[in-house]
Tab-separated table of C-alpha atoms in Angstrom:
chain	number	residue	atom	x	y	z
A	71	MET	CA	-2.247	-20.613	52.351
A	72	SER	CA	-2.775	-17.025	53.912
A	73	THR	CA	-2.190	-14.124	52.053
A	74	ALA	CA	0.980	-13.068	54.081
A	75	THR	CA	2.355	-16.003	53.456
A	76	LYS	CA	1.820	-15.787	49.564
A	77	HIS	CA	3.059	-12.045	49.693
A	78	LEU	CA	6.319	-13.310	51.177
A	79	LYS	CA	7.063	-16.067	48.640
A	80	ALA	CA	6.220	-13.609	45.900
A	81	GLU	CA	8.895	-11.068	47.418
A	82	GLU	CA	11.144	-13.922	47.766
A	83	LEU	CA	10.485	-14.999	44.125
A	84	GLU	CA	11.266	-11.323	42.902
A	85	ARG	CA	14.171	-11.199	44.715
A	86	LYS	CA	15.924	-14.309	43.417
A	87	ARG	CA	14.858	-13.283	39.711
A	88	ARG	CA	16.315	-10.082	40.418
A	89	MET	CA	19.715	-11.734	41.734
A	90	LEU	CA	19.684	-13.861	38.734
A	91	LEU	CA	19.381	-10.724	36.446
A	92	GLU	CA	21.965	-9.451	38.201
A	93	CYS	CA	24.528	-12.485	37.718
A	94	ASP	CA	23.377	-12.568	34.156
A	95	ALA	CA	24.502	-8.755	33.553
A	96	LYS	CA	27.469	-9.324	35.573
A	97	ILE	CA	28.635	-12.559	33.785
A	98	GLU	CA	28.116	-10.591	30.201
A	99	ARG	CA	30.195	-7.799	31.446
A	100	LEU	CA	32.808	-10.292	32.521
A	101	LYS	CA	32.421	-11.726	29.132
A	102	LYS	CA	33.185	-8.484	27.371
A	103	GLU	CA	36.028	-7.766	29.807
A	104	LEU	CA	37.528	-10.921	28.802
A	105	ALA	CA	37.072	-10.713	25.233
A	106	ALA	CA	38.790	-7.468	25.275
A	107	ALA	CA	41.625	-8.268	27.456
A	108	LYS	CA	42.184	-11.273	24.995
A	109	ALA	CA	41.925	-8.579	22.009
A	110	ARG	CA	44.534	-6.217	23.694
A	111	LYS	CA	46.573	-9.274	24.223
A	112	ALA	CA	46.506	-10.762	20.804
A	113	ALA	CA	47.098	-6.887	19.408
A	114	LYS	CA	50.229	-6.542	21.734
A	115	GLU	CA	51.456	-9.966	20.452
A	116	THR	CA	50.932	-9.237	16.878
A	117	ALA	CA	52.779	-6.127	17.186
A	118	GLU	CA	55.781	-7.563	19.073
A	119	ALA	CA	55.901	-10.406	16.354
A	120	ILE	CA	55.491	-7.865	13.317
A	121	ALA	CA	58.699	-5.714	15.149
A	122	ASN	CA	60.612	-9.027	16.036
A	123	ALA	CA	59.904	-11.059	12.496
A	124	PRO	CA	62.717	-11.348	10.091
A	125	HIS	CA	62.818	-9.283	6.998
A	126	ALA	CA	60.804	-11.676	4.648
A	127	ASN	CA	61.644	-9.921	1.160
A	128	MET	CA	64.619	-12.462	0.720
A	129	GLY	CA	66.599	-10.018	-1.397
A	130	LEU	CA	63.815	-9.514	-4.035
A	131	PRO	CA	63.576	-6.358	-5.773
A	132	ARG	CA	60.904	-3.870	-4.519
A	133	ASP	CA	59.104	-3.692	-8.074
A	134	LEU	CA	58.738	-7.828	-7.730
A	135	ILE	CA	57.566	-7.549	-4.414
A	136	LEU	CA	54.899	-5.135	-5.552
A	137	LEU	CA	53.799	-6.976	-8.077
A	138	ILE	CA	53.379	-10.296	-5.458
A	139	PHE	CA	51.287	-8.165	-3.286
A	140	GLU	CA	49.195	-6.926	-6.056
A	141	HIS	CA	48.266	-10.375	-7.141
A	142	TYR	CA	47.526	-11.469	-3.636
A	143	ILE	CA	45.341	-8.649	-2.969
A	144	SER	CA	43.340	-8.840	-6.027
A	145	GLU	CA	42.421	-12.513	-5.142
A	146	THR	CA	42.020	-12.454	-1.277
A	147	SER	CA	39.359	-10.371	0.619
A	148	MET	CA	41.153	-7.687	2.589
A	149	GLY	CA	44.585	-9.079	1.743
A	150	ILE	CA	46.036	-6.050	2.438
A	151	ARG	CA	45.614	-6.518	6.188
A	152	LYS	CA	46.927	-9.575	6.219
A	153	LEU	CA	50.206	-8.826	4.239
A	154	ARG	CA	50.889	-5.944	6.974
A	155	THR	CA	51.130	-9.092	9.690
A	156	VAL	CA	54.192	-10.733	8.466
A	157	CYS	CA	56.935	-8.376	8.891
A	158	LYS	CA	57.793	-4.633	9.851
A	159	GLY	CA	59.546	-4.289	6.283
A	160	TRP	CA	56.118	-5.441	4.522
A	161	GLN	CA	54.442	-3.212	6.730
A	162	ASP	CA	56.326	-0.337	5.865
A	163	ILE	CA	56.089	-1.017	1.869
A	164	ILE	CA	52.478	-1.265	2.291
A	165	SER	CA	52.177	2.138	4.270
A	166	GLN	CA	53.866	3.979	1.550
A	167	THR	CA	52.544	2.655	-1.481
A	168	ALA	CA	49.506	4.108	-2.126
A	169	THR	CA	48.286	2.033	-5.315
A	170	LEU	CA	48.218	-1.140	-3.018
A	171	TRP	CA	45.109	0.431	-1.341
A	172	THR	CA	42.973	0.978	-4.516
A	173	VAL	CA	41.607	-2.635	-4.809
A	174	ILE	CA	38.908	-2.934	-2.184
A	175	ARG	CA	37.369	-6.724	-2.202
A	176	ILE	CA	34.420	-6.853	0.313
A	177	ASP	CA	33.109	-10.304	1.104
A	178	MET	CA	29.867	-10.860	2.815
A	179	PRO	CA	30.207	-10.888	6.571
A	180	ALA	CA	29.052	-13.931	8.058
A	181	LYS	CA	29.310	-12.653	11.823
A	182	ALA	CA	28.615	-9.573	13.463
A	183	THR	CA	32.094	-8.891	14.809
A	184	GLU	CA	33.214	-8.928	11.144
A	185	ILE	CA	31.059	-5.614	10.257
A	186	THR	CA	33.122	-2.814	11.954
A	187	PRO	CA	36.498	-4.336	10.667
A	188	CYS	CA	35.115	-4.384	7.324
A	189	LYS	CA	34.004	-0.644	7.916
A	190	GLN	CA	37.533	0.219	8.978
A	191	PHE	CA	39.046	-1.300	6.179
A	192	CYS	CA	36.995	0.392	3.711
A	193	GLU	CA	37.733	3.725	5.393
A	194	GLU	CA	41.362	3.094	5.491
A	195	CYS	CA	41.785	2.196	1.652
A	196	VAL	CA	39.732	5.446	0.733
A	197	GLU	CA	41.945	7.282	2.977
A	198	LYS	CA	45.393	5.558	1.843
A	199	SER	CA	44.794	5.403	-1.752
A	200	GLY	CA	44.804	9.466	-1.829
A	201	GLU	CA	42.981	10.338	-5.288
A	202	LEU	CA	43.779	7.298	-7.231
A	203	PRO	CA	41.392	5.219	-8.830
A	204	LEU	CA	39.266	2.446	-7.112
A	205	GLU	CA	38.664	-1.125	-7.881
A	206	ILE	CA	35.444	-2.486	-6.064
A	207	TYR	CA	34.708	-6.362	-5.620
A	208	ILE	CA	31.644	-7.103	-3.535
A	209	ASP	CA	30.776	-11.033	-2.727
A	210	PHE	CA	27.412	-12.023	-1.478
A	211	ARG	CA	27.792	-15.571	-2.007
A	212	PRO	CA	28.235	-17.058	1.522
A	213	ALA	CA	30.286	-20.787	1.463
A	214	ASP	CA	27.625	-23.636	2.018
A	215	ILE	CA	25.505	-21.697	4.351
A	216	PRO	CA	22.027	-20.456	3.340
A	217	PHE	CA	21.665	-16.846	3.557
A	218	ALA	CA	18.557	-16.523	6.100
A	219	ASP	CA	20.815	-18.633	8.606
A	220	ILE	CA	23.447	-16.304	8.219
A	221	LEU	CA	21.383	-13.331	8.759
A	222	TYR	CA	19.704	-15.140	11.766
A	223	GLU	CA	22.345	-17.309	13.816
A	224	HIS	CA	25.460	-15.409	13.090
A	225	LEU	CA	24.375	-11.691	12.755
A	226	LEU	CA	20.984	-10.743	14.143
A	227	VAL	CA	21.149	-12.521	17.443
A	228	PRO	CA	24.533	-11.409	18.262
A	229	MET	CA	23.615	-7.885	17.052
A	230	GLN	CA	20.752	-8.115	19.654
A	231	SER	CA	22.904	-8.473	22.635
A	232	VAL	CA	25.243	-5.804	21.919
A	233	SER	CA	23.010	-3.085	20.326
A	234	ASP	CA	22.368	-0.077	22.283
A	235	ASP	CA	19.235	0.732	21.058
A	236	PRO	CA	16.253	-0.656	23.196
A	237	GLN	CA	13.861	-0.343	20.143
A	238	TYR	CA	15.846	-2.775	18.068
A	239	LYS	CA	16.099	-5.132	20.623
A	240	GLU	CA	12.235	-5.389	21.137
A	241	GLU	CA	11.799	-5.278	17.302
A	242	VAL	CA	14.322	-8.638	17.150
A	243	LYS	CA	12.323	-10.144	19.871
A	244	ARG	CA	8.953	-9.630	18.151
A	245	TRP	CA	10.379	-10.860	14.611
A	246	LEU	CA	12.037	-14.171	16.496
A	247	HIS	CA	8.877	-15.442	17.064
A	248	LYS	CA	7.619	-15.317	13.295
A	249	PRO	CA	7.729	-18.354	10.908
A	250	VAL	CA	11.034	-18.329	9.220
A	251	ARG	CA	9.280	-16.868	5.831
A	252	GLN	CA	7.689	-14.160	7.391
A	253	ARG	CA	11.167	-13.558	9.587
A	254	GLN	CA	13.008	-12.957	6.078
A	255	PRO	CA	12.101	-9.367	5.375
A	256	PHE	CA	13.043	-8.158	8.495
A	257	LEU	CA	16.360	-10.216	8.286
A	258	ILE	CA	17.138	-8.943	4.913
A	259	GLY	CA	16.401	-5.418	6.129
A	260	SER	CA	18.243	-5.234	9.101
A	261	TYR	CA	21.334	-6.940	7.468
A	262	GLN	CA	21.182	-4.038	5.005
A	263	LYS	CA	20.875	-1.618	7.501
A	264	HIS	CA	24.318	-2.867	9.342
A	265	PHE	CA	26.007	-4.070	6.058
A	266	LEU	CA	25.805	-0.434	4.596
A	267	LYS	CA	27.869	1.124	7.061
A	268	PRO	CA	31.309	-0.296	5.642
A	269	LEU	CA	30.199	0.776	2.048
A	270	VAL	CA	29.244	4.451	3.323
A	271	ALA	CA	33.385	5.272	2.760
A	272	LEU	CA	33.050	3.893	-0.652
A	273	ILE	CA	30.144	5.790	-1.966
A	274	GLY	CA	31.219	9.188	-0.027
A	275	ASP	CA	29.231	12.183	0.599
A	276	SER	CA	26.914	12.847	-2.530
A	277	GLY	CA	29.196	10.378	-4.382
A	278	LYS	CA	32.348	11.720	-3.945
A	279	THR	CA	34.175	8.626	-3.587
A	280	LEU	CA	32.115	6.589	-6.066
A	281	ALA	CA	33.641	9.063	-8.454
A	282	ARG	CA	36.945	7.388	-8.263
A	283	TRP	CA	35.596	3.968	-9.096
A	284	SER	CA	37.431	2.573	-12.024
A	285	SER	CA	35.849	-0.904	-11.841
A	286	PHE	CA	32.425	-2.369	-9.913
A	287	GLU	CA	32.108	-6.053	-9.637
A	288	LEU	CA	29.276	-7.547	-7.649
A	289	HIS	CA	28.515	-11.311	-7.113
A	290	CYS	CA	25.419	-12.771	-5.821
A	291	ALA	CA	23.798	-16.171	-5.970
A	292	GLN	CA	20.652	-16.975	-3.980
A	293	ARG	CA	17.078	-15.325	-4.109
A	294	GLU	CA	17.560	-13.184	-0.840
A	295	GLU	CA	21.161	-12.039	-1.825
A	296	THR	CA	19.702	-10.792	-5.010
A	297	LEU	CA	16.690	-9.053	-3.432
A	298	PHE	CA	19.258	-7.342	-0.903
A	299	SER	CA	21.727	-6.634	-3.689
A	300	LEU	CA	18.871	-4.583	-5.594
A	301	GLU	CA	18.463	-2.201	-2.580
A	302	LEU	CA	21.968	-2.074	-2.252
A	303	LEU	CA	22.842	-1.181	-6.064
A	304	GLY	CA	19.961	1.045	-6.496
A	305	PRO	CA	21.260	3.720	-4.017
A	306	ILE	CA	25.063	3.426	-5.098
A	307	LEU	CA	23.958	3.818	-8.930
A	308	GLN	CA	22.469	7.039	-8.423
A	309	TYR	CA	25.191	8.926	-8.851
A	310	PRO	CA	27.303	9.784	-11.906
A	311	ALA	CA	30.466	7.277	-12.465
A	312	PRO	CA	32.616	9.651	-14.340
A	313	MET	CA	35.959	7.046	-14.117
A	314	LEU	CA	33.939	4.013	-14.302
A	315	ARG	CA	35.589	1.551	-17.065
A	316	SER	CA	34.157	-1.862	-16.014
A	317	LEU	CA	30.746	-2.675	-14.586
A	318	GLU	CA	29.947	-6.386	-13.912
A	319	ILE	CA	26.994	-7.776	-11.967
A	320	HIS	CA	26.943	-11.565	-11.736
A	321	ASN	CA	23.839	-13.228	-10.353
A	322	SER	CA	24.704	-17.221	-10.291
A	323	GLY	CA	21.154	-18.068	-8.901
A	324	ARG	CA	18.295	-19.866	-11.120
A	325	TYR	CA	16.407	-16.878	-11.837
A	326	VAL	CA	16.994	-13.837	-14.002
A	327	THR	CA	16.760	-10.628	-12.178
A	328	SER	CA	15.111	-7.487	-13.592
A	329	TRP	CA	17.033	-4.591	-12.190
A	330	TYR	CA	15.155	-1.934	-13.952
A	331	ARG	CA	12.860	-1.243	-10.981
A	332	LEU	CA	15.517	0.532	-8.707
A	333	ILE	CA	18.045	1.272	-11.713
A	334	HIS	CA	16.585	3.947	-13.818
A	335	PRO	CA	17.632	5.467	-15.871
A	336	PHE	CA	20.884	4.043	-16.509
A	337	PRO	CA	23.775	5.614	-14.516
A	338	ILE	CA	25.910	8.194	-16.191
A	339	MET	CA	29.224	6.707	-17.042
A	340	PRO	CA	31.085	8.516	-19.950
A	341	GLN	CA	34.122	6.137	-20.031
A	342	LEU	CA	32.553	2.613	-19.820
A	343	GLN	CA	34.199	0.034	-21.964
A	344	HIS	CA	33.022	-3.134	-20.315
A	345	LEU	CA	29.557	-4.151	-19.407
A	346	VAL	CA	29.139	-7.591	-17.955
A	347	LEU	CA	25.413	-8.741	-16.876
A	348	THR	CA	25.000	-12.255	-16.030
A	349	LYS	CA	21.331	-13.103	-15.408
A	350	ALA	CA	20.825	-9.076	-14.628
A	351	GLN	CA	18.823	-6.716	-16.564
A	352	LEU	CA	19.921	-2.979	-16.850
A	353	PRO	CA	18.123	-0.431	-18.915
A	354	ILE	CA	21.047	0.538	-20.827
A	355	ASP	CA	21.155	4.011	-22.600
A	356	CYS	CA	23.386	5.184	-25.011
A	357	CYS	CA	22.887	8.865	-23.907
A	358	ARG	CA	24.559	8.203	-20.850
A	359	ILE	CA	27.596	5.944	-22.148
A	360	ASP	CA	29.692	6.417	-25.236
A	361	PRO	CA	28.956	3.854	-27.456
A	362	LEU	CA	31.969	4.101	-29.436
A	363	SER	CA	34.157	3.528	-26.265
A	364	MET	CA	32.423	0.222	-25.559
A	365	LYS	CA	34.877	-2.811	-25.983
A	366	THR	CA	33.177	-5.802	-24.581
A	367	LEU	CA	29.320	-6.157	-23.801
A	368	ARG	CA	28.167	-9.039	-22.232
A	369	LEU	CA	24.211	-9.603	-21.777
A	370	PRO	CA	23.708	-13.072	-21.880
A	371	TRP	CA	20.253	-13.298	-20.314
A	372	GLY	CA	17.198	-11.933	-22.481
A	373	THR	CA	18.608	-8.617	-24.283
A	374	ASP	CA	15.220	-6.307	-25.041
A	375	VAL	CA	14.739	-4.680	-28.198
A	376	GLY	CA	15.857	-1.389	-26.786
A	377	THR	CA	19.075	-2.674	-25.346
A	378	LEU	CA	19.873	-4.314	-28.830
A	379	THR	CA	19.348	-1.196	-30.508
A	380	CYS	CA	21.808	0.892	-28.242
A	381	ALA	CA	24.297	-2.498	-28.321
A	382	LEU	CA	23.899	-1.777	-32.323
A	383	GLN	CA	25.769	1.304	-31.975
A	384	CYS	CA	28.559	-0.234	-30.121
A	385	THR	CA	30.536	-0.921	-33.105
A	386	ASN	CA	33.847	-0.841	-31.848
A	387	LEU	CA	33.329	-4.162	-29.512
A	388	THR	CA	35.759	-6.735	-29.100
A	389	THR	CA	33.703	-9.362	-27.643
A	390	TRP	CA	29.961	-9.260	-27.694
A	391	THR	CA	27.450	-11.656	-25.818
A	392	LEU	CA	23.541	-11.305	-26.293
A	393	CYS	CA	20.569	-13.243	-26.176
A	394	PHE	CA	17.213	-12.345	-27.756
A	395	ASP	CA	14.532	-11.845	-25.735
A	396	HIS	CA	11.230	-14.282	-26.645
A	397	LYS	CA	9.202	-11.631	-27.658
A	398	THR	CA	11.806	-10.191	-30.321
A	399	THR	CA	9.899	-11.147	-33.353
A	400	GLU	CA	11.299	-10.256	-37.019
A	401	ASP	CA	8.314	-7.590	-37.168
A	402	VAL	CA	9.147	-5.973	-33.812
A	403	PHE	CA	12.901	-6.181	-34.374
A	404	MET	CA	12.585	-4.313	-37.758
A	405	SER	CA	10.244	-1.767	-36.109
A	406	TYR	CA	13.058	-0.916	-33.652
A	407	VAL	CA	16.040	-0.780	-35.789
A	408	ASP	CA	16.863	2.478	-37.727
A	409	LEU	CA	15.794	1.503	-41.482
A	410	THR	CA	18.183	4.060	-42.481
A	411	GLN	CA	21.026	2.216	-41.708
A	412	ARG	CA	20.486	-1.378	-42.943
A	413	THR	CA	24.263	-2.416	-42.360
A	414	PHE	CA	26.087	-2.104	-38.935
A	415	ILE	CA	29.831	-3.069	-39.031
A	416	PHE	CA	31.935	-4.112	-36.022
A	417	PRO	CA	35.410	-3.999	-37.508
A	418	ARG	CA	37.017	-4.700	-34.342
A	419	LEU	CA	34.655	-8.034	-33.291
A	420	ARG	CA	36.795	-11.259	-32.574
A	421	GLU	CA	34.190	-13.060	-30.159
A	422	LEU	CA	30.599	-13.160	-30.643
A	423	GLU	CA	28.314	-15.485	-28.470
A	424	ILE	CA	24.444	-15.431	-29.653
A	425	GLY	CA	21.704	-17.197	-28.231
A	426	GLY	CA	17.877	-16.818	-27.718
A	427	ASN	CA	15.342	-16.262	-30.571
A	428	VAL	CA	17.393	-14.772	-33.163
A	429	PRO	CA	15.612	-12.736	-35.974
A	430	MET	CA	17.055	-13.709	-39.561
A	431	SER	CA	17.166	-10.092	-40.278
A	432	PHE	CA	20.066	-9.612	-37.668
A	433	TRP	CA	22.235	-11.579	-39.763
A	434	THR	CA	21.546	-9.638	-42.952
A	435	MET	CA	21.939	-6.079	-41.179
A	436	VAL	CA	25.412	-6.950	-39.239
A	437	SER	CA	29.013	-7.516	-40.554
A	438	PHE	CA	31.943	-9.053	-38.746
A	439	PRO	CA	35.131	-8.530	-41.089
A	440	ILE	CA	37.357	-10.191	-38.562
A	441	LEU	CA	35.420	-12.208	-36.183
A	442	GLN	CA	37.353	-15.196	-35.292
A	443	HIS	CA	35.294	-17.077	-32.952
A	444	LEU	CA	31.167	-17.734	-33.178
A	445	MET	CA	29.197	-19.239	-30.244
A	446	PHE	CA	25.641	-20.194	-30.345
A	447	ALA	CA	24.752	-20.320	-26.350
A	448	ASP	CA	21.051	-22.573	-26.291
A	449	ARG	CA	19.972	-23.182	-29.988
A	450	PHE	CA	21.121	-22.944	-33.521
A	451	PRO	CA	19.047	-21.176	-36.107
A	452	MET	CA	18.923	-24.449	-38.255
A	453	ALA	CA	17.371	-24.245	-41.568
A	454	GLY	CA	16.871	-20.587	-41.454
A	455	PHE	CA	20.358	-19.700	-41.197
A	456	VAL	CA	21.944	-22.151	-43.261
A	457	ALA	CA	19.754	-21.274	-46.111
A	458	GLN	CA	20.644	-17.675	-46.288
A	459	ASP	CA	22.945	-17.268	-49.182
A	460	ALA	CA	23.483	-13.671	-48.066
A	461	ILE	CA	25.338	-14.362	-45.006
A	462	SER	CA	29.263	-14.622	-45.192
A	463	ILE	CA	31.409	-14.637	-41.940
A	464	PRO	CA	34.951	-15.167	-43.632
A	465	CYS	CA	37.350	-15.103	-40.921
A	466	VAL	CA	35.786	-17.529	-38.190
A	467	GLU	CA	38.079	-19.964	-37.222
A	468	ILE	CA	36.124	-21.372	-34.220
A	469	LEU	CA	32.498	-22.314	-34.109
A	470	THR	CA	30.811	-23.297	-31.137
A	471	LEU	CA	27.651	-25.384	-31.192
A	472	PRO	CA	24.935	-25.834	-28.760
A	473	SER	CA	23.162	-29.095	-28.011
A	474	LEU	CA	21.484	-29.739	-31.516
A	475	SER	CA	19.211	-32.630	-29.868
A	476	MET	CA	20.516	-35.201	-32.392
A	477	PRO	CA	18.451	-34.016	-35.482
A	478	GLY	CA	18.015	-36.326	-38.431
A	479	PRO	CA	20.827	-37.188	-40.923
A	480	ALA	CA	19.405	-34.988	-43.512
A	481	ILE	CA	19.028	-31.938	-41.482
A	482	MET	CA	22.533	-32.465	-39.851
A	483	GLU	CA	24.135	-32.470	-43.522
A	484	ASP	CA	22.408	-29.385	-44.181
A	485	ILE	CA	23.506	-27.768	-41.633
A	486	ILE	CA	27.060	-29.014	-41.954
A	487	GLN	CA	26.866	-27.577	-45.593
A	488	GLY	CA	25.599	-24.340	-44.540
A	489	ILE	CA	28.600	-23.759	-41.794
A	490	ILE	CA	30.954	-24.690	-44.374
A	491	ARG	CA	29.650	-22.125	-46.642
A	492	ILE	CA	29.254	-19.326	-44.423
A	493	CYS	CA	32.558	-19.873	-42.618
A	494	PRO	CA	35.312	-20.587	-45.158
A	495	SER	CA	37.939	-20.573	-42.633
A	496	LEU	CA	36.773	-22.445	-40.223
A	497	ARG	CA	39.491	-24.587	-38.348
A	498	THR	CA	37.839	-26.276	-35.378
A	499	MET	CA	34.163	-26.914	-34.733
A	500	ARG	CA	32.913	-27.228	-30.721
A	501	ALA	CA	29.827	-29.633	-29.744
A	502	VAL	CA	28.600	-31.832	-26.952
A	503	GLU	CA	29.505	-35.088	-27.220
A	504	GLN	CA	25.959	-36.591	-27.349
A	505	ASP	CA	25.693	-34.803	-31.059
A	506	SER	CA	29.556	-36.443	-32.130
A	507	GLU	CA	28.117	-39.358	-34.133
A	508	SER	CA	25.684	-37.418	-36.316
A	509	ILE	CA	28.146	-34.626	-36.532
A	510	LEU	CA	30.992	-37.075	-37.952
A	511	ASN	CA	28.788	-38.915	-40.240
A	512	ALA	CA	27.168	-35.699	-41.925
A	513	VAL	CA	30.871	-34.279	-42.308
A	514	GLU	CA	31.986	-37.406	-43.903
A	515	SER	CA	28.771	-37.875	-45.949
A	516	VAL	CA	29.333	-33.761	-47.063
A	517	ARG	CA	33.117	-34.573	-48.054
A	518	LEU	CA	31.930	-37.235	-50.129
A	519	ARG	CA	30.114	-35.120	-52.263
A	520	GLY	CA	33.007	-32.823	-52.815
A	521	LEU	CA	32.157	-29.942	-50.343
A	522	THR	CA	34.960	-29.634	-47.834
A	523	ALA	CA	36.139	-26.669	-45.420
A	524	PRO	CA	39.999	-26.851	-46.554
A	525	HIS	CA	40.873	-25.735	-43.347
A	526	LEU	CA	38.627	-27.478	-41.007
A	527	ALA	CA	40.526	-30.130	-38.895
A	528	THR	CA	39.351	-30.609	-35.389
A	529	LEU	CA	35.992	-31.609	-33.791
A	530	ALA	CA	36.322	-30.740	-30.143
A	531	LEU	CA	34.014	-32.454	-27.834
A	532	LYS	CA	32.449	-31.458	-24.308
A	533	ALA	CA	29.897	-32.762	-21.714
A	534	LYS	CA	26.544	-31.192	-21.967
A	535	LYS	CA	27.038	-29.592	-18.623
A	536	ARG	CA	30.150	-28.023	-19.055
A	537	GLY	CA	30.602	-24.268	-19.537
A	538	ASN	CA	31.647	-22.828	-22.936
A	539	ASP	CA	35.477	-22.000	-22.035
A	540	SER	CA	38.178	-24.089	-23.615
A	541	GLU	CA	38.566	-26.141	-20.414
A	542	GLY	CA	35.718	-27.786	-21.116
A	543	TYR	CA	36.450	-29.382	-24.753
A	544	ARG	CA	38.503	-32.152	-23.477
A	545	ARG	CA	38.357	-34.668	-26.210
A	546	ARG	CA	39.129	-34.139	-29.566
A	547	VAL	CA	38.748	-35.570	-33.066
A	548	ASP	CA	40.917	-35.249	-35.886
A	549	LEU	CA	38.522	-34.808	-38.994
A	550	LEU	CA	41.229	-35.847	-41.308
A	551	THR	CA	42.080	-39.407	-39.572
A	552	LEU	CA	39.142	-39.372	-37.425
A	553	ARG	CA	41.260	-40.470	-34.509
A	554	THR	CA	40.378	-39.150	-30.887
A	555	HIS	CA	42.666	-37.224	-28.737
């Protein structure tokens, strides 16, 4: 084949390639025009439907309608937008009521097309709520879809096609050819870059809008989500939150996550009353909160000694959950606790859940005059606890035991005897089903020796894997008649 023929064929191939590229571009343009036309048509139809819809108030008073709206909005992501599409009457009520815009619930966008509506929703809430306090809920738990799959299939690739940044497109192409594990850091960084857009309105310039937050609740589950949440929460909490009363961080994954690296020191929150951390550790600093304002403190995973000493100053707590770190030995605990104050009194505490390696000096240094519910999360302090004659928790009515690993009869009798002595007002014991037989035998044996709790009447049982909430204890044994309900 001659050189001229090869040149002609190459030109022909190049011409066809350009034609294909032009066709692809035309198809993409037509797709966008079609999508825009559909969106305009849908918006027009929605507006007409709202205008023509019958009034859905059904004769209910306005106050009751507002209560219904508030409940729906608190449970549904971007629910206020959905309510507005029902009828013009509802649209008018919502537009005229600033309090309905104070609850901002955001789910993790699973598609690139969801980010802009989410951003607009946040901006609209901030604007229409005036200067009222804001309640923020952010959920990073996708339903039944791995986090990396959401980033790759539903977010990253669509963004590549619609992005106006050629450098971003090239970066995406370069990362898509790498193995999944090497691809994840870029996926998370790219997702963070785009997802932070809706949150800018919630933070405001130099934390101006953040200063209006009255509550903040964050949920994450998988490891990648937790890593992203770390990067997200750090910049947010670097600003003071003078109105924040409730802070909850729930990590439902397998591992406890330390947030010390990015959130240090602890944010300034002078009005904080409720702090709940699930598998998430924060460097709590009593100088940045008002300990006497705290009412709920839930630290169920690895409470370090520094955090514990801060918690001991929150003497107005009504609910307290703590788990001692495995390094918190008796000597370490005593070296950190203020020895000039040997007794810490919690006059309002009604519910205490405790776990981990509890130093025995903790029980001798704290007092709970009206404590009604005592829970042991993962282990019972066995003989050391029941042998302490100085311990007395007189008002406890409900005692929740962990799995006792079926101890011998003598040990179980000592446990029951110690419980009866320490908790004279006890009415209900909660335990796992596998320990029921040994507990019942021990109760009967102790009763035959004349040691009884005058009010103890019920043993509530649950399956081992169920939580400590009251719904998990479905089987009940009457300790007077030994009948099961």
